[in-house]
Coordinates of N, CA and C and ligand atoms in Angstrom, one line a residue:
X163 N 146.6 -122.7 -63.8 CA 146.3 -123.4 -62.6 C 146.7 -122.6 -61.4
X164 N 145.7 -122.5 -60.4 CA 146.0 -121.7 -59.2 C 146.5 -122.6 -58.1
X165 N 147.6 -122.1 -57.5 CA 148.3 -122.9 -56.5 C 148.4 -122.1 -55.2
X166 N 148.0 -122.7 -54.1 CA 148.1 -122.1 -52.8 C 149.4 -122.5 -52.1
X167 N 150.0 -121.5 -51.3 CA 151.2 -121.8 -50.6 C 150.9 -121.4 -49.1
X168 N 150.9 -122.3 -48.2 CA 150.6 -122.0 -46.8 C 151.7 -122.5 -45.9
X169 N 152.4 -121.6 -45.3 CA 153.5 -121.9 -44.4 C 153.1 -121.7 -43.0
X170 N 153.9 -122.4 -42.1 CA 153.6 -122.2 -40.7 C 154.6 -123.1 -39.9
X171 N 154.6 -122.9 -38.6 CA 155.4 -123.7 -37.8 C 154.8 -125.1 -37.7
X172 N 153.5 -125.2 -37.7 CA 152.8 -126.4 -37.7 C 153.3 -127.3 -36.5
X173 N 153.2 -126.7 -35.3 CA 153.8 -127.4 -34.1 C 152.7 -127.5 -33.1
X174 N 151.7 -128.4 -33.3 CA 151.5 -129.3 -34.5 C 150.5 -128.7 -35.5
X175 N 150.4 -129.3 -36.7 CA 149.3 -128.9 -37.6 C 148.0 -129.3 -36.9
X176 N 146.9 -128.6 -37.1 CA 145.7 -128.9 -36.4 C 144.5 -128.6 -37.3
X177 N 143.3 -129.0 -36.8 CA 142.1 -128.9 -37.7 C 141.7 -127.4 -38.0
X178 N 142.2 -126.5 -37.2 CA 142.0 -125.1 -37.5 C 142.7 -124.7 -38.8
X179 N 143.9 -125.1 -38.9 CA 144.7 -124.9 -40.2 C 144.0 -125.5 -41.3
X180 N 143.6 -126.8 -41.1 CA 143.2 -127.6 -42.3 C 141.8 -127.1 -42.8
X181 N 140.9 -126.9 -41.8 CA 139.6 -126.4 -42.2 C 139.6 -125.1 -42.9
X182 N 140.4 -124.2 -42.3 CA 140.5 -122.8 -42.9 C 141.1 -122.8 -44.3
X183 N 142.1 -123.6 -44.5 CA 142.8 -123.6 -45.8 C 142.0 -124.4 -46.8
X184 N 141.2 -125.3 -46.4 CA 140.3 -126.0 -47.2 C 139.2 -125.0 -47.8
X185 N 138.7 -124.2 -46.9 CA 137.7 -123.2 -47.3 C 138.3 -122.2 -48.3
X186 N 139.5 -121.8 -48.1 CA 140.2 -120.9 -49.0 C 140.4 -121.5 -50.4
X187 N 140.8 -122.8 -50.4 CA 141.1 -123.5 -51.6 C 139.8 -123.6 -52.4
X188 N 138.7 -123.9 -51.7 CA 137.4 -124.1 -52.4 C 137.0 -122.7 -53.0
X189 N 137.0 -121.7 -52.2 CA 136.5 -120.4 -52.7 C 137.4 -119.8 -53.8
X190 N 138.7 -120.0 -53.7 CA 139.5 -119.4 -54.8 C 139.8 -120.3 -55.9
X191 N 139.3 -121.5 -55.9 CA 139.5 -122.5 -56.9 C 140.9 -122.9 -57.1
X192 N 141.6 -123.2 -56.0 CA 143.0 -123.6 -56.0 C 143.0 -125.1 -56.4
X193 N 143.9 -125.4 -57.3 CA 144.0 -126.8 -57.7 C 144.7 -127.6 -56.7
X194 N 145.7 -126.9 -56.1 CA 146.6 -127.6 -55.1 C 147.1 -126.6 -54.1
X195 N 147.2 -127.0 -52.9 CA 147.8 -126.1 -51.9 C 148.9 -126.8 -51.2
X196 N 150.1 -126.2 -51.2 CA 151.3 -126.7 -50.5 C 151.3 -126.3 -49.1
X197 N 151.5 -127.2 -48.2 CA 151.7 -126.9 -46.8 C 153.2 -127.0 -46.5
X198 N 153.7 -125.9 -46.0 CA 155.2 -125.7 -46.0 C 155.6 -125.5 -44.5
X199 N 156.0 -126.5 -43.8 CA 156.5 -126.3 -42.5 C 157.9 -125.5 -42.5
X200 N 158.0 -124.6 -41.5 CA 159.2 -123.8 -41.4 C 160.3 -124.5 -40.7
X201 N 161.5 -124.3 -41.1 CA 162.6 -124.9 -40.4 C 162.8 -124.3 -39.0
X202 N 163.3 -123.0 -39.1 CA 163.6 -122.3 -37.9 C 162.7 -121.1 -38.0
X203 N 161.6 -121.1 -37.4 CA 160.7 -119.9 -37.6 C 161.5 -118.7 -37.0
X204 N 161.8 -117.7 -37.8 CA 162.5 -116.5 -37.3 C 161.8 -115.8 -36.2
X205 N 160.5 -116.0 -36.1 CA 159.7 -115.2 -35.1 C 159.5 -116.0 -33.8
X206 N 160.0 -117.2 -33.7 CA 159.8 -117.9 -32.5 C 161.0 -118.4 -31.8
X207 N 162.0 -117.6 -31.6 CA 163.3 -118.0 -31.0 C 163.1 -118.3 -29.6
X208 N 162.0 -118.0 -28.9 CA 161.9 -118.0 -27.5 C 161.4 -119.3 -26.9
X209 N 161.0 -120.2 -27.7 CA 160.5 -121.4 -27.1 C 161.0 -122.6 -27.9
X210 N 161.0 -123.8 -27.2 CA 161.4 -125.0 -27.9 C 160.3 -125.4 -28.9
X211 N 160.8 -125.8 -30.0 CA 159.9 -126.2 -31.1 C 160.2 -127.7 -31.3
X212 N 159.1 -128.4 -31.6 CA 159.3 -129.8 -31.9 C 160.3 -130.0 -33.1
X213 N 161.0 -131.1 -33.2 CA 162.0 -131.2 -34.3 C 161.3 -131.1 -35.6
X214 N 162.0 -130.5 -36.6 CA 161.4 -130.3 -37.9 C 160.9 -131.6 -38.5
X215 N 161.6 -132.7 -38.3 CA 161.2 -133.9 -38.9 C 159.9 -134.4 -38.4
X216 N 159.6 -134.1 -37.1 CA 158.3 -134.5 -36.5 C 157.2 -133.6 -37.0
X217 N 157.5 -132.3 -37.1 CA 156.5 -131.4 -37.6 C 156.1 -131.7 -39.1
X218 N 157.1 -132.1 -39.9 CA 156.9 -132.5 -41.3 C 156.1 -133.7 -41.3
X219 N 156.4 -134.7 -40.5 CA 155.7 -136.0 -40.5 C 154.3 -135.8 -40.1
X220 N 154.0 -134.9 -39.2 CA 152.6 -134.7 -38.8 C 151.8 -134.0 -39.9
X221 N 152.5 -133.1 -40.7 CA 151.8 -132.5 -41.8 C 151.5 -133.6 -42.8
X222 N 152.5 -134.5 -43.1 CA 152.3 -135.6 -44.0 C 151.1 -136.5 -43.6
X223 N 151.0 -136.8 -42.3 CA 150.0 -137.6 -41.8 C 148.6 -136.9 -41.9
X224 N 148.6 -135.6 -41.7 CA 147.4 -134.9 -41.7 C 146.8 -134.8 -43.2
X225 N 147.7 -134.7 -44.1 CA 147.3 -134.5 -45.5 C 147.0 -135.9 -46.2
X226 N 147.7 -136.9 -45.7 CA 147.5 -138.3 -46.3 C 147.6 -138.3 -47.8
X227 N 146.6 -138.8 -48.4 CA 146.6 -139.0 -49.8 C 145.7 -138.0 -50.5
X228 N 145.3 -136.9 -49.8 CA 144.3 -136.0 -50.4 C 145.0 -135.2 -51.6
X229 N 144.2 -135.2 -52.7 CA 144.8 -134.6 -53.9 C 145.0 -133.1 -53.8
X230 N 144.1 -132.5 -53.0 CA 144.1 -131.0 -53.0 C 145.3 -130.4 -52.2
X231 N 146.0 -131.3 -51.5 CA 147.1 -130.8 -50.6 C 148.4 -131.6 -51.0
X232 N 149.5 -130.8 -50.8 CA 150.8 -131.4 -51.0 C 151.7 -130.9 -49.8
X233 N 152.6 -131.6 -49.4 CA 153.5 -131.2 -48.4 C 154.8 -130.8 -49.0
X234 N 155.4 -129.6 -48.7 CA 156.7 -129.2 -49.2 C 157.7 -129.1 -48.1
X235 N 158.9 -129.8 -48.3 CA 159.9 -129.7 -47.3 C 161.0 -128.7 -47.7
X236 N 160.7 -127.9 -48.7 CA 161.7 -126.9 -49.2 C 162.3 -126.1 -48.1
X237 N 161.6 -125.6 -47.1 CA 162.2 -124.8 -46.0 C 163.0 -125.6 -45.1
X238 N 162.7 -126.9 -45.0 CA 163.5 -127.8 -44.1 C 164.9 -128.2 -44.8
X239 N 164.9 -128.1 -46.1 CA 166.1 -128.5 -46.8 C 167.0 -127.3 -47.1
X240 N 166.5 -126.1 -46.7 CA 167.4 -124.9 -46.8 C 168.1 -124.7 -45.5
X241 N 169.3 -124.2 -45.5 CA 170.0 -123.9 -44.3 C 169.5 -122.6 -43.7
X242 N 169.5 -122.5 -42.4 CA 169.2 -121.3 -41.7 C 167.7 -121.0 -41.6
X243 N 167.4 -119.9 -41.1 CA 165.9 -119.5 -40.9 C 165.1 -119.6 -42.2
X244 N 163.8 -119.8 -42.0 CA 163.0 -119.9 -43.2 C 162.4 -118.5 -43.4
X245 N 162.6 -118.0 -44.6 CA 162.1 -116.8 -45.0 C 161.1 -117.0 -46.2
X246 N 159.9 -116.4 -46.0 CA 158.8 -116.6 -47.0 C 159.2 -116.1 -48.4
X247 N 159.9 -115.0 -48.4 CA 160.3 -114.5 -49.7 C 161.2 -115.5 -50.5
X248 N 162.1 -116.2 -49.8 CA 162.9 -117.2 -50.5 C 162.0 -118.3 -51.0
X249 N 161.1 -118.7 -50.2 CA 160.2 -119.8 -50.6 C 159.3 -119.4 -51.8
X250 N 158.9 -118.2 -51.8 CA 158.1 -117.7 -53.0 C 158.9 -117.8 -54.3
X251 N 160.2 -117.3 -54.1 CA 161.0 -117.3 -55.3 C 161.3 -118.7 -55.8
X252 N 161.5 -119.6 -54.8 CA 161.7 -121.0 -55.2 C 160.5 -121.5 -56.0
X253 N 159.3 -121.3 -55.6 CA 158.1 -121.8 -56.3 C 158.0 -121.1 -57.7
X254 N 158.3 -119.8 -57.7 CA 158.1 -119.1 -59.0 C 159.2 -119.4 -60.0
X255 N 160.3 -120.0 -59.5 CA 161.4 -120.4 -60.4 C 161.3 -121.9 -60.8
X256 N 160.4 -122.6 -60.3 CA 160.3 -124.0 -60.6 C 159.9 -124.2 -62.1
X257 N 160.3 -125.3 -62.7 CA 159.9 -125.6 -64.1 C 158.4 -125.6 -64.1
X258 N 157.8 -125.0 -65.1 CA 156.3 -125.0 -65.3 C 155.6 -123.9 -64.5
X259 N 156.4 -123.1 -63.8 CA 155.8 -122.1 -63.0 C 155.0 -121.0 -63.8
X260 N 155.4 -120.9 -65.1 CA 154.8 -119.9 -65.9 C 153.3 -120.1 -66.0
X261 N 152.9 -121.4 -66.0 CA 151.5 -121.8 -66.1 C 150.7 -121.8 -64.8
X262 N 151.4 -121.3 -63.7 CA 150.8 -121.4 -62.4 C 150.6 -120.0 -61.8
X263 N 149.5 -119.8 -61.2 CA 149.3 -118.6 -60.4 C 149.4 -118.9 -59.0
X264 N 150.4 -118.4 -58.3 CA 150.6 -118.7 -56.9 C 149.8 -117.7 -56.0
X265 N 149.3 -118.2 -54.9 CA 148.7 -117.4 -53.9 C 149.3 -117.7 -52.5
X266 N 149.7 -116.7 -51.8 CA 150.3 -117.0 -50.5 C 149.1 -116.9 -49.5
X267 N 149.0 -117.9 -48.6 CA 147.9 -117.9 -47.7 C 148.4 -117.7 -46.3
X268 N 147.8 -116.9 -45.5 CA 148.2 -116.8 -44.1 C 147.0 -116.3 -43.2
X269 N 147.2 -116.5 -41.9 CA 146.2 -116.0 -41.0 C 146.4 -114.5 -40.7
X270 N 145.3 -113.9 -40.2 CA 145.4 -112.4 -39.9 C 146.5 -112.1 -38.9
X271 N 146.6 -112.9 -37.9 CA 147.7 -112.7 -36.9 C 149.1 -112.6 -37.5
X272 N 149.3 -113.5 -38.4 CA 150.6 -113.6 -39.1 C 150.7 -112.3 -40.0
X273 N 149.7 -112.0 -40.7 CA 149.7 -110.8 -41.6 C 150.1 -109.5 -40.8
X274 N 149.5 -109.4 -39.7 CA 149.7 -108.1 -38.9 C 151.1 -108.0 -38.3
X275 N 151.9 -109.0 -38.5 CA 153.3 -109.0 -38.1 C 154.3 -109.0 -39.3
X276 N 153.7 -108.9 -40.5 CA 154.5 -109.1 -41.7 C 155.6 -108.1 -41.9
X277 N 155.4 -106.9 -41.3 CA 156.4 -105.9 -41.5 C 157.7 -106.2 -40.8
X278 N 157.7 -107.3 -40.0 CA 158.9 -107.8 -39.3 C 159.6 -108.9 -40.1
X279 N 159.0 -109.3 -41.3 CA 159.6 -110.4 -42.1 C 160.6 -109.8 -43.0
X280 N 161.6 -110.7 -43.4 CA 162.6 -110.3 -44.3 C 162.0 -109.9 -45.7
X281 N 162.4 -108.7 -46.2 CA 162.1 -108.2 -47.5 C 160.5 -108.3 -47.7
X282 N 159.8 -107.9 -46.7 CA 158.3 -108.2 -46.8 C 157.6 -107.5 -47.9
X283 N 158.1 -106.3 -48.3 CA 157.4 -105.6 -49.4 C 157.5 -106.4 -50.7
X284 N 158.6 -107.1 -50.8 CA 158.8 -108.0 -52.1 C 157.8 -109.1 -52.2
X285 N 157.3 -109.5 -51.0 CA 156.2 -110.5 -51.0 C 155.1 -110.1 -51.9
X286 N 154.7 -108.8 -51.7 CA 153.5 -108.3 -52.4 C 153.8 -108.0 -53.8
X287 N 155.1 -107.9 -54.2 CA 155.5 -107.7 -55.6 C 155.4 -109.1 -56.3
X288 N 155.6 -110.1 -55.5 CA 155.7 -111.5 -56.1 C 154.3 -112.2 -56.3
X289 N 153.4 -112.1 -55.3 CA 152.2 -112.9 -55.4 C 151.0 -112.2 -54.7
X290 N 149.8 -112.5 -55.1 CA 148.6 -112.1 -54.3 C 148.6 -112.8 -53.0
X291 N 148.1 -112.2 -52.0 CA 148.0 -112.8 -50.7 C 146.6 -113.0 -50.2
X292 N 146.3 -114.1 -49.6 CA 145.0 -114.4 -49.1 C 145.1 -114.4 -47.6
X293 N 144.4 -113.6 -46.9 CA 144.4 -113.5 -45.4 C 143.2 -114.2 -44.9
X294 N 143.4 -115.1 -44.0 CA 142.2 -115.8 -43.4 C 142.0 -115.1 -42.0
X295 N 140.7 -114.6 -41.9 CA 140.4 -113.9 -40.7 C 140.2 -115.0 -39.6
X296 N 141.0 -114.9 -38.6 CA 141.0 -115.9 -37.6 C 139.9 -115.7 -36.6
X297 N 139.5 -116.7 -35.9 CA 138.5 -116.6 -34.9 C 138.5 -115.3 -34.2
X298 N 137.3 -114.7 -34.0 CA 137.1 -113.4 -33.3 C 137.7 -112.2 -34.0
X299 N 138.5 -112.3 -35.1 CA 139.0 -111.2 -35.8 C 137.9 -110.5 -36.6
X300 N 137.3 -111.2 -37.5 CA 136.2 -110.6 -38.3 C 136.7 -109.5 -39.3
X301 N 136.1 -109.5 -40.4 CA 136.4 -108.4 -41.4 C 135.1 -107.7 -41.7
X302 N 135.2 -106.6 -42.4 CA 134.0 -105.8 -42.7 C 134.2 -104.5 -42.0
X303 N 133.7 -103.4 -42.6 CA 134.0 -102.1 -42.0 C 133.4 -101.9 -40.6
X304 N 132.4 -102.7 -40.2 CA 131.8 -102.5 -38.9 C 132.7 -103.1 -37.8
X305 N 133.7 -103.9 -38.2 CA 134.6 -104.5 -37.2 C 135.8 -103.7 -37.0
X306 N 136.1 -103.3 -35.7 CA 137.3 -102.5 -35.5 C 138.6 -103.1 -36.0
X307 N 138.8 -104.5 -36.0 CA 140.0 -105.0 -36.5 C 140.2 -104.6 -38.0
X308 N 139.1 -104.5 -38.7 CA 139.2 -104.3 -40.2 C 139.8 -102.9 -40.4
X309 N 139.4 -101.9 -39.6 CA 140.0 -100.5 -39.7 C 141.5 -100.6 -39.4
X310 N 141.8 -101.4 -38.5 CA 143.2 -101.6 -38.1 C 144.0 -102.2 -39.3
X311 N 143.4 -103.2 -40.0 CA 144.0 -103.8 -41.1 C 144.2 -102.8 -42.2
X312 N 143.2 -102.0 -42.5 CA 143.3 -101.0 -43.6 C 144.4 -100.0 -43.3
X313 N 144.5 -99.6 -42.1 CA 145.5 -98.7 -41.6 C 146.9 -99.3 -41.8
X314 N 147.0 -100.6 -41.4 CA 148.2 -101.3 -41.5 C 148.7 -101.4 -42.9
X315 N 147.8 -101.7 -43.8 CA 148.2 -101.8 -45.2 C 148.7 -100.5 -45.7
X316 N 147.9 -99.4 -45.4 CA 148.3 -98.1 -45.9 C 149.6 -97.6 -45.3
X317 N 149.9 -97.9 -44.1 CA 151.1 -97.4 -43.5 C 152.3 -98.3 -43.7
X318 N 152.1 -99.6 -43.7 CA 153.3 -100.5 -43.8 C 153.6 -101.0 -45.2
X319 N 152.5 -101.1 -46.0 CA 152.8 -101.7 -47.3 C 152.7 -100.6 -48.4
X320 N 151.6 -100.0 -48.6 CA 151.6 -98.9 -49.6 C 150.3 -98.2 -49.4
X321 N 150.4 -96.8 -49.5 CA 149.1 -96.0 -49.4 C 148.4 -96.0 -50.7
X322 N 148.9 -96.8 -51.7 CA 148.1 -96.8 -53.0 C 147.1 -98.0 -53.0
X323 N 147.1 -98.7 -51.9 CA 146.1 -99.8 -51.9 C 144.7 -99.2 -51.6
X324 N 143.7 -99.7 -52.4 CA 142.3 -99.2 -52.1 C 141.6 -100.4 -51.4
X325 N 141.2 -100.2 -50.2 CA 140.6 -101.2 -49.4 C 139.1 -101.2 -49.4
X326 N 138.6 -102.3 -49.9 CA 137.1 -102.5 -49.8 C 136.9 -103.6 -48.7
X327 N 135.7 -104.1 -48.6 CA 135.4 -105.0 -47.5 C 136.4 -106.2 -47.4
X328 N 136.5 -106.9 -48.5 CA 137.3 -108.1 -48.4 C 138.5 -108.1 -49.3
X329 N 138.9 -107.0 -49.7 CA 140.0 -107.0 -50.7 C 140.7 -105.6 -50.6
X330 N 142.0 -105.7 -50.9 CA 142.8 -104.5 -51.0 C 143.5 -104.5 -52.3
X331 N 143.2 -103.6 -53.2 CA 143.8 -103.6 -54.5 C 144.8 -102.4 -54.7
X332 N 145.9 -102.7 -55.4 CA 146.9 -101.7 -55.6 C 146.7 -101.0 -57.0
X333 N 146.3 -99.8 -57.0 CA 145.9 -99.2 -58.3 C 147.1 -99.1 -59.2
X334 N 148.3 -98.8 -58.7 CA 149.4 -98.6 -59.5 C 149.9 -99.9 -60.2
X335 N 149.4 -101.0 -59.6 CA 149.8 -102.3 -60.2 C 151.1 -102.8 -59.8
X336 N 151.8 -102.0 -58.9 CA 153.2 -102.4 -58.5 C 153.1 -103.6 -57.6
X337 N 152.1 -103.7 -56.8 CA 151.9 -104.8 -55.9 C 150.6 -105.6 -56.2
X338 N 150.6 -106.8 -55.8 CA 149.5 -107.7 -56.1 C 148.4 -107.4 -55.0
X339 N 147.2 -107.9 -55.3 CA 146.1 -107.6 -54.4 C 146.2 -108.5 -53.2
X340 N 145.5 -108.0 -52.1 CA 145.4 -108.7 -50.9 C 144.0 -109.0 -50.6
X341 N 143.7 -110.3 -50.5 CA 142.3 -110.7 -50.3 C 142.1 -111.1 -48.9
X342 N 140.9 -110.9 -48.4 CA 140.5 -111.3 -47.0 C 139.4 -112.3 -47.1
X343 N 139.5 -113.3 -46.3 CA 138.4 -114.3 -46.3 C 138.0 -114.7 -44.9
X344 N 136.7 -114.6 -44.6 CA 136.2 -115.1 -43.3 C 136.2 -116.7 -43.4
X345 N 136.8 -117.3 -42.5 CA 136.8 -118.8 -42.5 C 136.1 -119.2 -41.2
X346 N 135.7 -120.5 -41.2 CA 135.0 -121.1 -40.0 C 135.8 -120.8 -38.7
X347 N 135.0 -120.5 -37.7 CA 135.6 -120.1 -36.5 C 136.1 -121.3 -35.6
X348 N 137.2 -121.8 -36.0 CA 137.7 -122.9 -35.1 C 138.8 -122.3 -34.3
X349 N 138.5 -122.1 -33.0 CA 139.5 -121.4 -32.1 C 140.5 -122.4 -31.6
X350 N 141.3 -122.9 -32.5 CA 142.3 -123.9 -32.1 C 143.7 -123.3 -32.4
X351 N 144.6 -123.5 -31.5 CA 146.0 -123.0 -31.8 C 147.0 -124.1 -31.4
X352 N 148.2 -124.0 -32.0 CA 149.3 -124.9 -31.6 C 149.5 -124.7 -30.1
X353 N 149.5 -123.5 -29.6 CA 149.8 -123.2 -28.2 C 148.9 -124.0 -27.3
X354 N 147.6 -123.9 -27.6 CA 146.6 -124.5 -26.9 C 146.8 -126.1 -26.8
X355 N 147.1 -126.6 -28.0 CA 147.3 -128.1 -28.1 C 148.5 -128.5 -27.3
X356 N 149.6 -127.8 -27.4 CA 150.8 -128.1 -26.6 C 150.5 -128.1 -25.1
X357 N 149.7 -127.1 -24.7 CA 149.4 -126.9 -23.3 C 148.6 -128.1 -22.8
X358 N 147.6 -128.5 -23.6 CA 146.7 -129.7 -23.2 C 147.6 -130.9 -23.1
X359 N 148.5 -131.1 -24.1 CA 149.3 -132.3 -24.1 C 150.2 -132.3 -22.9
X360 N 150.8 -131.2 -22.5 CA 151.7 -131.1 -21.4 C 151.0 -131.4 -20.1
X361 N 149.7 -131.0 -20.0 CA 148.9 -131.3 -18.8 C 148.3 -132.7 -18.8
X362 N 148.6 -133.5 -19.8 CA 148.1 -134.8 -19.9 C 146.6 -134.9 -20.3
X363 N 146.1 -133.8 -20.9 CA 144.7 -133.7 -21.3 C 144.6 -134.2 -22.8
X364 N 143.4 -134.7 -23.1 CA 143.2 -135.2 -24.5 C 143.3 -134.0 -25.5
X365 N 143.8 -134.4 -26.7 CA 143.8 -133.4 -27.8 C 142.9 -134.0 -29.0
X366 N 142.1 -134.9 -28.6 CA 141.2 -135.5 -29.6 C 140.3 -134.4 -30.2
X367 N 140.0 -134.5 -31.5 CA 139.2 -133.5 -32.2 C 139.8 -132.2 -32.4
X368 N 141.0 -132.0 -32.0 CA 141.7 -130.7 -32.3 C 142.7 -131.0 -33.4
X369 N 143.2 -132.2 -33.5 CA 144.1 -132.5 -34.6 C 143.6 -133.8 -35.3
X370 N 144.0 -134.1 -36.5 CA 143.6 -135.4 -37.1 C 144.0 -136.5 -36.2
X371 N 143.2 -137.6 -36.3 CA 143.5 -138.8 -35.5 C 144.9 -139.3 -35.6
X372 N 145.4 -139.3 -36.8 CA 146.8 -139.9 -37.0 C 147.8 -139.0 -36.4
X373 N 147.6 -137.7 -36.3 CA 148.5 -136.7 -35.7 C 148.5 -136.9 -34.2
X374 N 147.3 -137.1 -33.7 CA 147.1 -137.4 -32.2 C 147.9 -138.6 -31.8
X375 N 147.8 -139.6 -32.6 CA 148.5 -140.9 -32.3 C 150.0 -140.7 -32.4
X376 N 150.4 -140.0 -33.4 CA 151.9 -139.7 -33.6 C 152.4 -138.9 -32.4
X377 N 151.7 -137.9 -31.9 CA 152.2 -137.1 -30.8 C 152.3 -138.0 -29.5
X378 N 151.3 -138.9 -29.4 CA 151.4 -139.8 -28.2 C 152.6 -140.7 -28.3
X379 N 152.7 -141.4 -29.5 CA 153.8 -142.3 -29.7 C 155.1 -141.7 -29.5
X380 N 155.3 -140.5 -30.1 CA 156.6 -139.9 -30.0 C 156.8 -139.1 -28.7
X381 N 155.8 -139.1 -27.9 CA 155.9 -138.3 -26.6 C 156.2 -136.8 -26.8
X382 N 155.7 -136.3 -27.8 CA 155.9 -134.8 -28.1 C 155.1 -134.0 -27.1
X383 N 155.6 -132.8 -26.8 CA 155.0 -131.8 -25.9 C 154.7 -132.3 -24.5
X384 N 155.7 -133.1 -24.0 CA 155.5 -133.6 -22.6 C 156.0 -132.6 -21.6
Ligands
LIG43 P1 151.1 -121.3 -32.3 O1 150.0 -121.2 -31.3 O2 152.3 -122.1 -31.9 O3 151.5 -119.9 -32.8 P2 149.4 -121.7 -34.6 O4 148.2 -122.5 -34.3 O5 149.2 -120.2 -34.6 O6 150.5 -122.1 -33.5 P3 151.1 -121.6 -36.8 O7 152.0 -122.7 -37.3 O8 151.8 -120.5 -36.0 O9 150.0 -122.3 -35.9 O10 150.3 -120.9 -37.9 C1 150.5 -121.1 -39.3 C2 149.4 -120.2 -40.0 O11 148.1 -120.7 -39.7 C3 149.5 -118.8 -39.6 O12 149.3 -118.0 -40.8 C4 148.3 -118.6 -38.7 O13 147.7 -117.3 -38.7 C5 147.3 -119.7 -39.2 N1 146.4 -120.3 -38.3 C6 146.7 -120.8 -37.1 N2 145.7 -121.3 -36.4 C7 144.6 -121.0 -37.2 C8 143.1 -121.3 -37.1 N3 142.6 -121.9 -36.0 N4 142.3 -120.9 -38.1 C9 142.9 -120.2 -39.2 N5 144.2 -120.0 -39.4 C10 145.0 -120.4 -38.4
LIG44 MG1 150.8 -118.8 -34.6

């Protein structure tokens, strides 16, 4: 059984996340994808983040009773900053993990910062990674960002990766493959949504209806 793991600040979760990860799950035949809100994102110490319990609740509301998705509070129950490597080890050590193939899912912007993450090389030893090309990034050799991505893989991860259009494979087998997927271009970000909310503008159609209501009721991002 193939399982997706998708972490983020989710401040708030939005339709960009949901649509992109849905397309990944469908293409890769993932039976289930865990959405994993981060407790203290190690990369975002410079701004106020909505309380973890609100971010978790919004992910719960977004996913509702959909079978394909599950919410994991593993990072919220762990003390200190959330490190992806710890989360991967948690999932791989769960009972029944032998029968599951895990895939780590992230956006291209997150991937291009991965060399700042704790023990990031170990991530590629643990699981294959699926990178979603975010709006305006684009993959394919004709796109300048793709050349940058191939460079990045070669210099920061391993020069043994062989990069084709949508995939980077490690010939030595020491690291798992890295897949790239173009997803629908929904140019939505948490930053954008928080700005709209702060300015008293509508965020309808950027987040699921229940999330919009929750943000309003709780007075988040004022
Ligand atoms: P912020 O603007 O606060 O950074 P965000 O919208 O980028 O918020 P995050 O929680 O930081 O949301 O992102 C979690 C993951 O989702 C990251 O891997 C990011 O690359 C990816 N992601 C964010 N927005 C989109 C989108 N519109 N389409 C596809 N992937 C996205
Ligand atoms: Mg982000």
